[in-house]
Coordinates of C-alpha atoms in Angstrom, one line a residue:
Chain A
M4 CA 52.1 105.3 14.9
S5 CA 54.7 103.1 16.6
V6 CA 54.2 100.2 18.9
V7 CA 56.1 99.8 22.1
R8 CA 56.7 97.1 24.6
I9 CA 56.1 98.2 28.2
G10 CA 56.5 96.5 31.6
I11 CA 53.4 96.0 33.8
L12 CA 53.4 95.7 37.6
F13 CA 50.7 94.1 39.6
F14 CA 49.9 94.5 43.3
A15 CA 47.6 93.1 45.9
K16 CA 44.2 92.1 44.4
T17 CA 45.3 92.6 40.8
R18 CA 48.4 90.5 41.4
E19 CA 46.2 87.7 42.6
L20 CA 43.8 88.0 39.7
A21 CA 46.5 88.2 37.1
G22 CA 48.5 85.5 38.7
I23 CA 51.7 87.4 38.2
S24 CA 53.5 90.3 39.7
R25 CA 55.2 91.5 36.5
G26 CA 54.4 91.1 32.8
T27 CA 55.0 92.9 29.5
F28 CA 52.4 94.3 27.1
T29 CA 52.7 95.7 23.6
V30 CA 50.6 98.8 22.8
N31 CA 50.5 101.8 20.5
S32 CA 53.0 104.4 21.8
V33 CA 50.3 107.1 21.9
V34 CA 47.2 106.0 23.8
I35 CA 44.5 107.5 26.1
G36 CA 45.0 106.3 29.7
S37 CA 41.5 104.7 30.0
D38 CA 42.0 102.8 26.7
L39 CA 45.3 101.4 28.0
L40 CA 43.5 100.4 31.2
N41 CA 40.8 98.7 29.2
Q42 CA 43.3 96.7 27.1
L43 CA 45.3 95.7 30.2
S44 CA 42.1 94.6 32.1
Q45 CA 41.0 92.5 29.2
F46 CA 44.4 90.9 28.6
F47 CA 45.3 90.2 32.3
G48 CA 41.8 89.2 33.5
L49 CA 41.0 92.3 35.6
N50 CA 37.7 93.2 34.2
S51 CA 35.9 92.5 37.4
V52 CA 37.7 95.2 39.2
R53 CA 38.5 97.5 36.2
D54 CA 36.5 100.5 37.5
S55 CA 38.4 100.6 40.8
L56 CA 41.9 100.7 39.2
M57 CA 44.4 103.6 38.7
L58 CA 47.5 103.5 36.7
A59 CA 51.0 104.8 37.4
L60 CA 53.6 105.5 34.7
N61 CA 57.1 105.2 35.9
E62 CA 56.0 105.7 39.5
R63 CA 53.7 108.6 38.9
Y64 CA 49.9 108.5 38.9
I65 CA 48.4 109.3 35.6
N66 CA 45.1 111.0 34.7
L67 CA 43.1 108.3 32.8
N68 CA 41.6 111.0 30.6
E69 CA 44.9 112.1 29.2
E70 CA 46.9 110.9 26.2
L71 CA 50.1 109.1 27.1
S72 CA 53.2 109.0 25.0
L73 CA 54.9 105.7 25.9
C74 CA 58.4 104.7 25.3
E75 CA 59.9 101.3 25.0
G76 CA 60.6 99.9 28.5
D77 CA 58.3 102.3 30.3
E78 CA 56.8 100.8 33.4
I79 CA 53.0 100.9 34.0
A80 CA 51.8 99.9 37.5
I81 CA 48.2 98.8 38.0
I82 CA 47.1 100.3 41.3
P83 CA 44.1 98.8 43.0
P84 CA 42.5 100.8 45.8
I85 CA 45.1 101.4 48.4
S86 CA 44.9 100.5 52.1
G87 CA 48.2 101.7 53.7
G88 CA 48.3 103.2 57.1
Chain B
M16 CA 65.5 116.3 57.5
D17 CA 63.0 113.8 56.1
Y18 CA 63.3 110.2 57.3
L19 CA 61.3 107.8 55.1
K20 CA 61.5 104.0 55.4
L21 CA 59.6 100.8 54.5
L22 CA 60.5 98.2 57.1
N23 CA 60.3 94.5 56.1
N24 CA 59.2 92.3 59.0
E25 CA 60.9 94.6 61.5
K26 CA 59.2 96.4 64.4
I27 CA 59.0 100.2 64.3
N28 CA 60.9 101.5 67.3
I29 CA 59.3 104.6 68.7
L30 CA 62.5 105.6 70.6
D31 CA 64.4 105.8 67.2
I32 CA 61.6 108.0 65.9
Q33 CA 61.8 110.3 68.9
S34 CA 65.5 110.7 68.5
L35 CA 65.2 111.5 64.8
L36 CA 62.6 114.2 65.6
S37 CA 64.7 115.8 68.3
N38 CA 66.0 119.2 67.5
E39 CA 67.2 121.9 69.9
S40 CA 65.1 124.6 68.4
C41 CA 61.9 122.5 68.5
G42 CA 59.3 122.8 71.2
A43 CA 56.9 120.2 69.9
S44 CA 56.7 116.8 68.3
A45 CA 53.5 115.2 67.1
I46 CA 53.5 111.4 66.5
F47 CA 50.8 109.4 64.9
V48 CA 51.0 105.6 65.3
G49 CA 48.7 103.4 63.3
T50 CA 48.2 100.0 64.9
T51 CA 46.6 96.8 63.6
R52 CA 43.2 96.0 65.1
D53 CA 41.9 92.6 66.2
T54 CA 38.4 92.9 64.7
F55 CA 36.6 94.1 61.6
E56 CA 32.9 94.1 61.6
D57 CA 32.7 91.5 64.3
K58 CA 35.2 89.2 62.5
K59 CA 38.3 88.3 64.3
V60 CA 41.5 89.3 62.5
I61 CA 44.1 86.6 62.9
L62 CA 46.8 87.9 60.5
L63 CA 47.5 91.2 58.7
E64 CA 49.9 91.6 55.8
Y65 CA 51.1 94.7 53.9
E66 CA 52.7 95.0 50.5
A67 CA 53.9 98.0 48.7
Y68 CA 55.0 99.3 45.4
D69 CA 58.2 100.2 47.2
S70 CA 59.9 102.6 44.9
M71 CA 56.8 104.6 44.2
A72 CA 55.7 104.5 47.8
L73 CA 58.9 106.1 48.9
N74 CA 58.5 108.7 46.1
E75 CA 55.0 109.5 47.2
M76 CA 56.1 109.8 50.9
A77 CA 58.8 112.2 49.7
N78 CA 56.2 114.2 47.8
I79 CA 54.1 114.4 51.0
C80 CA 57.1 115.7 52.9
S81 CA 57.6 118.4 50.3
E82 CA 54.0 119.4 50.4
I83 CA 53.8 119.7 54.1
R84 CA 57.0 121.7 54.2
L85 CA 55.4 124.2 51.8
R86 CA 52.3 124.5 54.0
W87 CA 54.2 124.5 57.3
P88 CA 57.6 126.0 56.6
S89 CA 58.7 125.9 60.2
L90 CA 58.8 122.1 60.3
K91 CA 62.1 120.6 61.3
N92 CA 62.2 116.9 61.0
I93 CA 59.6 114.5 59.4
V94 CA 59.5 110.8 59.9
I95 CA 57.3 108.4 57.9
Y96 CA 57.9 104.7 58.5
H97 CA 55.6 102.0 57.2
R98 CA 56.0 98.4 58.0
L99 CA 55.5 95.7 55.3
G100 CA 54.9 92.0 55.5
A101 CA 53.0 90.4 58.4
V102 CA 52.2 92.7 61.2
P103 CA 51.0 91.1 64.5
I104 CA 47.8 92.5 66.1
C105 CA 48.4 95.6 68.3
E106 CA 51.8 96.4 66.7
A107 CA 52.4 99.6 64.8
S108 CA 52.0 99.4 61.0
V109 CA 52.8 103.1 60.4
V110 CA 54.3 106.0 62.2
I111 CA 54.1 109.6 60.9
A112 CA 55.8 112.3 63.0
C113 CA 56.9 115.9 62.8
S114 CA 58.8 118.3 65.0
A115 CA 58.4 122.0 64.9
P116 CA 59.0 125.1 67.0
H117 CA 55.4 125.3 68.0
R118 CA 52.7 122.7 68.7
Q119 CA 50.1 123.7 66.1
E120 CA 52.3 123.1 63.1
A121 CA 53.4 119.8 64.5
L122 CA 49.9 118.6 65.1
D123 CA 48.4 119.9 61.9
S124 CA 51.1 118.7 59.6
V125 CA 50.9 115.2 61.1
G126 CA 47.1 115.0 60.6
Y127 CA 47.5 116.2 57.1
A128 CA 50.3 113.8 56.3
V129 CA 48.3 110.8 57.7
N130 CA 45.4 111.6 55.4
Q131 CA 47.7 112.0 52.4
L132 CA 49.5 108.8 53.1
K133 CA 46.2 106.9 53.3
S134 CA 44.9 108.4 50.0
R135 CA 48.0 108.1 47.7
V136 CA 50.9 106.0 48.9
P137 CA 50.7 102.7 47.1
I138 CA 50.6 100.3 50.0
W139 CA 48.0 97.5 50.4
K140 CA 46.7 95.6 53.5
K141 CA 45.2 92.1 53.5
E142 CA 43.3 90.9 56.5
I143 CA 42.9 87.2 57.2
Y144 CA 39.9 86.4 59.4
E145 CA 39.3 83.5 61.7
N146 CA 37.3 80.7 59.9
E147 CA 37.8 82.4 56.5
P148 CA 40.7 80.9 54.5
I149 CA 40.8 83.6 51.9
G150 CA 42.0 87.0 53.0
T151 CA 40.4 90.4 52.1
W152 CA 42.2 93.3 50.5
K153 CA 41.1 96.4 52.4
I154 CA 40.2 99.7 50.9
N155 CA 40.9 103.0 52.7
K156 CA 37.8 105.1 53.0
E157 CA 38.0 108.7 52.0
Chain C
M27 CA 41.9 104.3 81.3
D28 CA 43.4 107.6 82.1
Y29 CA 47.0 107.7 83.2
L30 CA 48.1 111.0 84.8
K31 CA 51.4 111.7 86.3
L32 CA 53.7 114.5 87.5
L33 CA 57.3 113.3 87.3
N34 CA 59.9 114.8 89.6
N35 CA 63.3 114.9 88.0
E36 CA 62.6 111.8 86.1
K37 CA 62.6 111.4 82.3
I38 CA 59.4 110.7 80.4
N39 CA 59.8 107.3 78.7
I40 CA 57.9 107.2 75.4
L41 CA 58.0 103.4 75.4
D42 CA 56.0 103.3 78.6
I43 CA 53.5 105.7 77.1
Q44 CA 53.1 103.6 73.9
S45 CA 52.4 100.5 76.0
L46 CA 49.9 102.3 78.1
L47 CA 48.1 103.4 74.9
S48 CA 48.0 100.0 73.4
N49 CA 44.6 98.4 73.0
E50 CA 43.6 95.6 70.7
S51 CA 40.6 97.5 69.5
C52 CA 42.5 100.6 68.7
G53 CA 43.8 101.5 65.3
A54 CA 45.3 104.8 66.1
S55 CA 47.4 106.6 68.7
A56 CA 48.4 110.2 68.6
I57 CA 51.2 111.5 70.8
F58 CA 52.2 115.0 71.5
V59 CA 55.6 115.6 73.0
G60 CA 56.5 119.1 74.3
T61 CA 60.3 119.6 74.5
T62 CA 62.4 122.3 76.0
R63 CA 63.9 124.7 73.6
D64 CA 67.4 126.2 73.7
T65 CA 66.5 129.7 72.8
F66 CA 63.9 132.4 73.5
E67 CA 64.1 135.6 71.5
D68 CA 67.8 135.1 70.7
K69 CA 68.6 134.5 74.3
K70 CA 70.3 131.2 75.1
V71 CA 68.3 129.1 77.7
I72 CA 70.7 127.3 80.0
L73 CA 68.3 125.9 82.4
L74 CA 64.5 125.3 82.7
E75 CA 62.5 124.5 85.7
Y76 CA 58.9 123.6 86.2
E77 CA 56.8 123.7 89.4
A78 CA 53.2 122.8 89.9
Y79 CA 50.3 123.0 92.3
D80 CA 50.5 119.2 92.3
S81 CA 47.1 118.2 93.6
M82 CA 45.2 120.8 91.6
A83 CA 47.2 120.0 88.5
L84 CA 46.3 116.4 88.7
N85 CA 42.6 117.3 89.3
E86 CA 42.6 119.6 86.2
M87 CA 44.3 116.9 84.1
A88 CA 41.5 114.5 85.2
N89 CA 38.9 117.1 84.3
I90 CA 40.5 117.4 80.8
C91 CA 40.2 113.7 80.4
S92 CA 36.5 113.7 81.3
E93 CA 35.9 116.5 78.9
I94 CA 37.6 114.9 75.9
R95 CA 35.9 111.6 76.7
L96 CA 32.6 113.4 76.4
R97 CA 33.6 115.0 73.1
W98 CA 35.2 111.9 71.7
P99 CA 33.4 108.9 73.3
S100 CA 35.3 106.3 71.4
L101 CA 38.7 107.2 73.0
K102 CA 40.3 104.2 74.8
N103 CA 43.4 105.3 76.8
I104 CA 44.6 108.7 77.6
V105 CA 48.1 109.5 79.0
I106 CA 49.1 113.0 80.4
Y107 CA 52.6 113.1 81.9
H108 CA 54.2 116.3 82.9
R109 CA 57.7 116.6 84.2
L110 CA 58.6 118.9 87.1
G111 CA 61.9 120.3 88.4
A112 CA 64.9 120.9 86.1
V113 CA 64.4 119.7 82.5
P114 CA 67.5 119.6 80.3
I115 CA 67.3 121.2 76.9
C116 CA 65.8 119.0 74.2
E117 CA 64.1 116.6 76.7
A118 CA 60.4 116.1 76.9
S119 CA 58.6 118.3 79.5
V120 CA 55.1 117.0 78.7
V121 CA 53.5 114.1 76.8
I122 CA 49.8 114.0 76.0
A123 CA 48.6 110.9 74.1
C124 CA 45.3 109.2 73.2
S125 CA 44.4 105.9 71.5
A126 CA 41.1 105.4 69.6
P127 CA 39.7 103.1 67.0
H128 CA 40.2 105.7 64.3
R129 CA 42.7 108.3 63.6
Q130 CA 40.6 111.5 63.6
E131 CA 39.5 111.1 67.2
A132 CA 43.0 110.4 68.4
L133 CA 44.5 113.4 66.6
D134 CA 41.8 115.8 67.4
S135 CA 41.5 114.9 71.1
V136 CA 45.3 115.2 71.6
G137 CA 45.3 118.7 70.0
Y138 CA 42.4 119.8 72.2
A139 CA 44.0 118.4 75.3
V140 CA 47.3 120.1 74.7
N141 CA 45.5 123.5 74.4
Q142 CA 43.5 122.8 77.6
L143 CA 46.6 121.8 79.5
K144 CA 48.4 124.9 78.5
S145 CA 45.5 127.1 79.5
R146 CA 44.3 125.7 82.8
V147 CA 46.6 123.1 84.5
P148 CA 48.5 125.0 87.2
I149 CA 52.1 124.4 86.2
W150 CA 54.8 127.1 85.8
K151 CA 58.0 127.2 83.9
K152 CA 61.0 129.4 84.7
E153 CA 63.7 129.9 82.1
I154 CA 67.3 130.9 83.1
Y155 CA 69.2 132.6 80.3
E156 CA 73.0 132.8 79.7
N157 CA 74.4 136.0 81.3
E158 CA 71.2 136.7 83.2
P159 CA 71.3 135.6 86.8
I160 CA 67.6 136.0 87.5
G161 CA 65.2 133.6 85.7
T162 CA 62.0 134.6 84.0
W163 CA 58.6 133.0 84.7
K164 CA 57.0 132.3 81.3
I165 CA 53.4 132.9 80.4
N166 CA 51.5 130.7 77.9
K167 CA 50.0 132.6 75.1
E168 CA 46.4 132.0 74.2
Chain D
M30 CA 29.4 138.2 109.7
S31 CA 32.0 135.8 110.9
V32 CA 35.7 135.8 110.4
V33 CA 37.7 132.8 109.3
R34 CA 41.3 131.8 109.0
I35 CA 42.2 130.3 105.6
G36 CA 45.4 128.9 104.2
I37 CA 47.1 130.6 101.3
L38 CA 49.4 128.9 98.7
F39 CA 51.9 130.8 96.6
F40 CA 53.6 129.6 93.4
A41 CA 56.2 130.7 90.9
K42 CA 56.4 134.5 90.6
T43 CA 54.0 135.1 93.5
R44 CA 55.9 132.7 95.7
E45 CA 59.1 134.7 95.0
L46 CA 57.4 138.0 95.6
A47 CA 55.7 136.9 98.9
G48 CA 58.8 135.1 100.0
I49 CA 56.8 132.2 101.2
S50 CA 55.0 129.2 99.7
R51 CA 52.3 129.0 102.4
G52 CA 50.7 131.5 104.7
T53 CA 47.5 132.1 106.6
F54 CA 45.1 135.0 106.3
T55 CA 42.1 136.1 108.3
V56 CA 39.1 137.4 106.3
N57 CA 35.3 137.8 106.5
S58 CA 33.7 134.4 105.6
V59 CA 31.6 136.0 103.0
V60 CA 33.6 138.0 100.4
I61 CA 33.7 138.8 96.7
G62 CA 36.6 137.0 94.9
S63 CA 38.1 140.3 93.7
D64 CA 38.0 141.8 97.1
L65 CA 39.8 138.8 98.6
L66 CA 42.4 139.1 95.8
N67 CA 42.9 142.8 96.6
Q68 CA 43.4 142.1 100.3
L69 CA 45.8 139.2 99.6
S70 CA 47.8 141.3 97.1
Q71 CA 48.1 144.2 99.6
F72 CA 49.1 142.0 102.5
F73 CA 51.6 139.7 100.7
G74 CA 53.2 142.3 98.5
L75 CA 51.7 141.2 95.1
N76 CA 50.3 144.5 94.0
S77 CA 52.7 144.7 91.0
V78 CA 51.2 141.5 89.5
R79 CA 47.7 141.7 91.0
D80 CA 45.9 142.0 87.6
S81 CA 47.4 138.9 86.2
L82 CA 46.4 136.6 89.1
M83 CA 43.6 134.1 89.5
L84 CA 42.5 132.3 92.6
A85 CA 41.6 128.7 93.3
L86 CA 39.5 127.7 96.3
N87 CA 40.2 124.1 97.5
E88 CA 41.8 123.3 94.1
R89 CA 39.1 124.8 91.9
Y90 CA 39.3 128.0 90.0
I91 CA 36.9 130.7 91.2
N92 CA 35.2 133.4 89.3
L93 CA 36.5 136.7 90.8
N94 CA 33.1 138.4 90.4
E95 CA 31.3 135.9 92.6
E96 CA 30.7 135.9 96.3
L97 CA 32.6 133.3 98.2
S98 CA 31.5 131.6 101.4
L99 CA 34.7 130.6 103.2
C100 CA 35.1 128.1 105.9
E101 CA 37.8 127.9 108.5
G102 CA 40.7 126.0 107.0
D103 CA 39.8 126.5 103.4
E104 CA 42.7 126.7 101.1
I105 CA 43.1 129.6 98.6
A106 CA 45.8 129.3 96.0
I107 CA 47.1 132.4 94.2
I108 CA 47.6 131.4 90.6
P109 CA 49.9 133.5 88.5
P110 CA 49.8 133.1 84.7
I111 CA 50.5 129.5 83.9
S112 CA 53.2 128.2 81.6
G113 CA 52.9 124.4 81.6
G114 CA 53.4 122.3 78.6

């Protein structure tokens, strides 16, 4: 199984917790969404809000129960609860 | 036509929206305007700020347009404008508007689009209260 | 506050309406704009004219306001403006708008008020078609 | 039973058919709404549209099945099908 480096985007509360708005992360190219979220929460200090987070892969929401096939350079956005409107 | 925009520190002009909606075959426009409120649970809001995942927010807004056009095929023009950055109290943070030949499609599609926007477009609002230095990131209720 | 008006040969200004709706405790405004259409069953409309039983129309508009305030007690401001006389194609003949703390009351009350206005406020529209010298008095469908 | 003189208002189609926008009419002070409408339609030439008409007494819609007690100077409006909006 290969390993890829992906870009990570942070917004709102998670941007404040992580202290950055963009980062990179190295992960197995095939990974279940919820596992990826666990690893990201651990690494970027988001454990306190982990259960409220969603992920988007290249600007589309992903189902955390599904297996992802990530490519080098893919962009994962960590989406805290939204409040637009 | 679909008109989608994120405005940075710029007021939403309702006259512009009305002229975007206008269509000779349309008898009805419905416009929803979301405005910033001055209180939350008895706390006085002194500042409000929005941020977005811009590119994805515009994508999701376009997806909402496609969906409502499927449900209400007679819709003519759709406008979804959301303001970002600081929004003064009482000013519009979002406008969602549709024109259609008849009133029911216009009203129903706007109501649906507002709910969709609030549940899936990646935009976040922080409220800063009087006497509380740290702001609060809000969460839309279902 | 309720703002009710019949305008004689004067445009409805949506900016005025927005400022009448504005209220610091309100998060939502819904605005319905009825515009005149250029066709009816393939006939080209060249002129449209409205007339009203003015005093009773204003009474009925006030009754509609009372009723929607009973159903949606959180409503803040209500605006119902109807234009009379000749209304050029594509211009607004009616605007019905409500502001409320939350979006659902604003949207629902406007939809209800539009239906009520169309079924009971004594206002009549005559359409004049191309190549037909005599106009037709329209009838709102239920 | 007394007789009263009431004012009559015409709008839209009925204004065109009657050829006037206001008139007066003399009628028994106690009358069923539908009887009054029949008399008005006959007198003012509105028989062709009679079944589509409503009446308002002093700016309020009346139920045509009910008995009215009219006073001198009351105002009856003949309301053809409306088309506001």
